[in-house]
Coordinates of C-alpha atoms and ligand atoms in Angstrom, one line a residue:
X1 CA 91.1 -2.6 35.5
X2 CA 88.4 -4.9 36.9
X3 CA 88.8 -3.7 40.3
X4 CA 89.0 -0.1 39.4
X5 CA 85.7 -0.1 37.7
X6 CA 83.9 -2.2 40.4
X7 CA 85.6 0.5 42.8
X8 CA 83.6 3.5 40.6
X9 CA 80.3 1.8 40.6
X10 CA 80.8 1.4 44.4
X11 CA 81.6 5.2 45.1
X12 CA 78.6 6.1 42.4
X13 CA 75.9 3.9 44.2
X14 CA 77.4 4.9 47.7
X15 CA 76.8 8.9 46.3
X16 CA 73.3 8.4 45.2
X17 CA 72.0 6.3 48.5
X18 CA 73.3 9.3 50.8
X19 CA 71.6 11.9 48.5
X20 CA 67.8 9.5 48.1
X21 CA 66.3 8.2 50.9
X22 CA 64.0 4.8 50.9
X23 CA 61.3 6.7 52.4
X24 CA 61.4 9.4 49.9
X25 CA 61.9 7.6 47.1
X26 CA 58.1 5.9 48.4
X27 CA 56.8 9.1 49.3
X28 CA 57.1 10.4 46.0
X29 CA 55.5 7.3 43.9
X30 CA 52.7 7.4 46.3
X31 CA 52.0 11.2 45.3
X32 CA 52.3 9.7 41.6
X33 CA 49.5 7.4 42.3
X34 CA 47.5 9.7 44.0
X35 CA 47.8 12.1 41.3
X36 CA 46.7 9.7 38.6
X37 CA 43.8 8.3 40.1
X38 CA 42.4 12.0 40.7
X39 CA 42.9 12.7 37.2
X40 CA 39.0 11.1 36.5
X41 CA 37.8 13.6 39.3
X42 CA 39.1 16.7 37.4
X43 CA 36.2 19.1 36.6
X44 CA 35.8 18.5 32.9
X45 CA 32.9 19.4 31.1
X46 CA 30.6 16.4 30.8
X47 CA 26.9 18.5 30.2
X48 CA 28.1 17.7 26.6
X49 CA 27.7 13.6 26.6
X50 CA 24.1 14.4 29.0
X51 CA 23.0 17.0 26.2
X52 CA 23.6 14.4 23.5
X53 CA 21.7 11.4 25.6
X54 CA 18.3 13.6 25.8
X55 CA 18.2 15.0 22.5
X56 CA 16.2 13.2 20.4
X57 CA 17.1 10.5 17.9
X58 CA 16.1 9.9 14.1
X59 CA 14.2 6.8 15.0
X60 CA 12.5 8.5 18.3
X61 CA 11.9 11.7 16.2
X62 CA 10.0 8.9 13.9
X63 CA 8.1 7.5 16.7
X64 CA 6.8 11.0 17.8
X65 CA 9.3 12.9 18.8
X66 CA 9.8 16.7 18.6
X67 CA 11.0 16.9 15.0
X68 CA 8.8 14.4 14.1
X69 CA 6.7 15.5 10.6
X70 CA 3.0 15.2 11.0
X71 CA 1.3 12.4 8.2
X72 CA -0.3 14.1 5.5
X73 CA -3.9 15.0 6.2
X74 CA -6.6 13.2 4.1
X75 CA -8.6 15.9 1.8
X76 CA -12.6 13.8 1.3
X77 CA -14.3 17.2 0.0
X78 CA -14.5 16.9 -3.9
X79 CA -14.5 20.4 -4.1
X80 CA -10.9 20.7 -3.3
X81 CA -8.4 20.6 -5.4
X82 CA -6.4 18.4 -3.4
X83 CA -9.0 15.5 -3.3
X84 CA -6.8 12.4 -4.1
X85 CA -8.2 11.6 -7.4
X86 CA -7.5 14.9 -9.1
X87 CA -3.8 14.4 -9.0
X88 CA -3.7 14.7 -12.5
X89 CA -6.8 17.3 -13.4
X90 CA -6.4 20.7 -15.7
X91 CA -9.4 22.1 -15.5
X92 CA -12.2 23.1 -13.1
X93 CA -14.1 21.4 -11.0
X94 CA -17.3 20.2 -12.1
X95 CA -18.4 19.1 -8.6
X96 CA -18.0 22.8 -8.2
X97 CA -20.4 23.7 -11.2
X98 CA -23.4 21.6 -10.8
X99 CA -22.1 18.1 -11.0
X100 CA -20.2 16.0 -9.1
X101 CA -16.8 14.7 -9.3
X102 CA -17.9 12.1 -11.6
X103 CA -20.7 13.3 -13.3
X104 CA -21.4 16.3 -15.4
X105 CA -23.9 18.8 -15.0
X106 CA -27.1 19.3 -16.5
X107 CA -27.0 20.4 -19.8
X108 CA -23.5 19.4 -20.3
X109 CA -21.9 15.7 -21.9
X110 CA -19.2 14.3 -21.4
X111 CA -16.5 14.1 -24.1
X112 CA -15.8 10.5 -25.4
X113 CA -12.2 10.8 -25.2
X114 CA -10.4 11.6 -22.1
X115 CA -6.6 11.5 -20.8
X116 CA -5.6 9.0 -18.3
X117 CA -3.7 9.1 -15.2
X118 CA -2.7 7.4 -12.2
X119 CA -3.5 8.5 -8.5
X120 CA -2.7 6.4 -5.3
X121 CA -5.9 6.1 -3.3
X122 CA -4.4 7.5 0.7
X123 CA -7.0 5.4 2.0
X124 CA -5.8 2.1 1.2
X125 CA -2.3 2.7 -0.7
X126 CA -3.3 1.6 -4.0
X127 CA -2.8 3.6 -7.3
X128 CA -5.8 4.0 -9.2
X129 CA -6.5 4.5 -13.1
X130 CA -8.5 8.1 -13.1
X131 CA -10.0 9.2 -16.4
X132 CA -10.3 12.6 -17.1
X133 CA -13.2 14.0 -19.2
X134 CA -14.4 17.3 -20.0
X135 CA -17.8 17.8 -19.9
X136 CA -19.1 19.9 -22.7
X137 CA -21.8 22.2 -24.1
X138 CA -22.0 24.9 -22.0
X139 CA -19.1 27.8 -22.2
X140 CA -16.7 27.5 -19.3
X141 CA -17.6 27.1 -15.7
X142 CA -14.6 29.0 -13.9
X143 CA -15.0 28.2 -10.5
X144 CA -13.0 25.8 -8.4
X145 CA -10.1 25.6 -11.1
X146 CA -7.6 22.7 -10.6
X147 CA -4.1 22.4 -12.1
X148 CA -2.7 19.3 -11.1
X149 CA -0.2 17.2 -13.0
X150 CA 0.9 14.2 -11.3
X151 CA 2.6 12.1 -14.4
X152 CA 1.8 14.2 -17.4
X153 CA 4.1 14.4 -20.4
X154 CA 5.0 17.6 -23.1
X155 CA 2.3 18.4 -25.5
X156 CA 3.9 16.0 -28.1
X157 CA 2.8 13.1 -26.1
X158 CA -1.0 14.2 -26.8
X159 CA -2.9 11.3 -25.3
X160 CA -0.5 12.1 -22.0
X161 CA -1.2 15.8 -21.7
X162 CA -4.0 17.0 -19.6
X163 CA -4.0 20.4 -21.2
X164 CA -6.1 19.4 -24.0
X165 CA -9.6 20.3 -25.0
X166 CA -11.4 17.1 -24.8
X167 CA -14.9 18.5 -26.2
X168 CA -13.2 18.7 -29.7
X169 CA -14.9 15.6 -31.4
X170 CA -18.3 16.9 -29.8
X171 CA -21.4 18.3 -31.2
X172 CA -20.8 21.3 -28.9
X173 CA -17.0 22.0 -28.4
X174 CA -17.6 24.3 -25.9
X175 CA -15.3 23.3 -22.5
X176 CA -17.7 23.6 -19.1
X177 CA -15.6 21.6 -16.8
X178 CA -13.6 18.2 -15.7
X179 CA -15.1 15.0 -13.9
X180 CA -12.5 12.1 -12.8
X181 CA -14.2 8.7 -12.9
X182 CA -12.5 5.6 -11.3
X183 CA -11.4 3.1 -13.9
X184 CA -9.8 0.7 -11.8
X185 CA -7.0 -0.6 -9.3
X186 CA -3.7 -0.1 -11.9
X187 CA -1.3 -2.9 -12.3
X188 CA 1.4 -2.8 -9.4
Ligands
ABN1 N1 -9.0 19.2 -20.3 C1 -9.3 20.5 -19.7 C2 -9.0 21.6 -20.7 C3 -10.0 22.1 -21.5 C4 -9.7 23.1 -22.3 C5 -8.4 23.6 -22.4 C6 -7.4 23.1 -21.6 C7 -7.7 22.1 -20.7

């Protein structure tokens, strides 16, 4: 039994050496190798991974880049609206009717009670306490009007409303315009 498988394995090794040759048999895993080490040279598309690498990133977009958002400008005319310390006005402007932006003007007073709000100062980062009075006497000014409302509550919160005639406890009632005054740095 031995010898007669031994004898088959001899007759099937014998077959395969006359069909395969050694030099074939190395011609054809040199072609292999070839093959795979011209696979990197194959034309794939790689604009993709350069495209990527020169658009700009989030933090080079930050640093100035082309999406980059401008900083805010700073508004310095009182007469506009957007001057910092108006965030929280309803009214018009009395730098706009003959007074500054803290003082009334002539012929008007300002009302003893005010509301209050809080604006942060672009120059230097710190939030301010603004008061708000009305300045009173005179009918209304109607130029330069300002409706700005940074922090103010509903009507049921009274003191923290800004749409509120102020003049009400004076001699006059009569509503000319709004003034913000500088109280102070507010607590951080
Ligand atoms: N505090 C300004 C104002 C005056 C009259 C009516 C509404 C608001």
């Amino acid at each position: 039994m031995q010898a007669r498988l031994d004898r088959l394995m001899e007759l099937a090794a014998r077959s395969v050496a006359r069909r395969t040759s050694r030099r074939g048999f190395l011609g054809s895993f040199a072609m292999a190798l070839t093959g795979v080490a011209a696979l990197p040279l194959l034309p794939v598309r790689r604009g993709a991974v350069a495209e990527a690498a020169e658009a700009p990133k989030p933090a080079a977009a930050a640093a100035g880049g082309a999406t980059a958002k401008a900083p805010p400008k700073i508004v310095t005319d009182p007469n506009a609206c957007e001057y910092w310390k108006y965030c929280a006005i309803d009214g018009f402007l009395c730098a706009c009717c003959g007074g500054t932006s803290s003082t009334c003007p002539p012929g008007t007073e300002p009302s003893p009670i005010t509301w209050i709000g809080t604006c942060q100062n672009p120059n230097d980062g710190r939030d301010y306490l603004v008061s708000y009075n009305d300045c009173c006497g005179k009918t209304t000014c109607g130029a330069c009007t300002c409706v700005r409302n940074e922090g103010e509550k509903p009507m049921y919160r009274m003191s923290l409303n800004n749409d509120v005639n102020w003049c009400m406890t004076n001699d006059n009632p009569n509503y000319h315009c709004s003034v913000s005054v500088i109280l102070g740095v507010a607590q951080q």
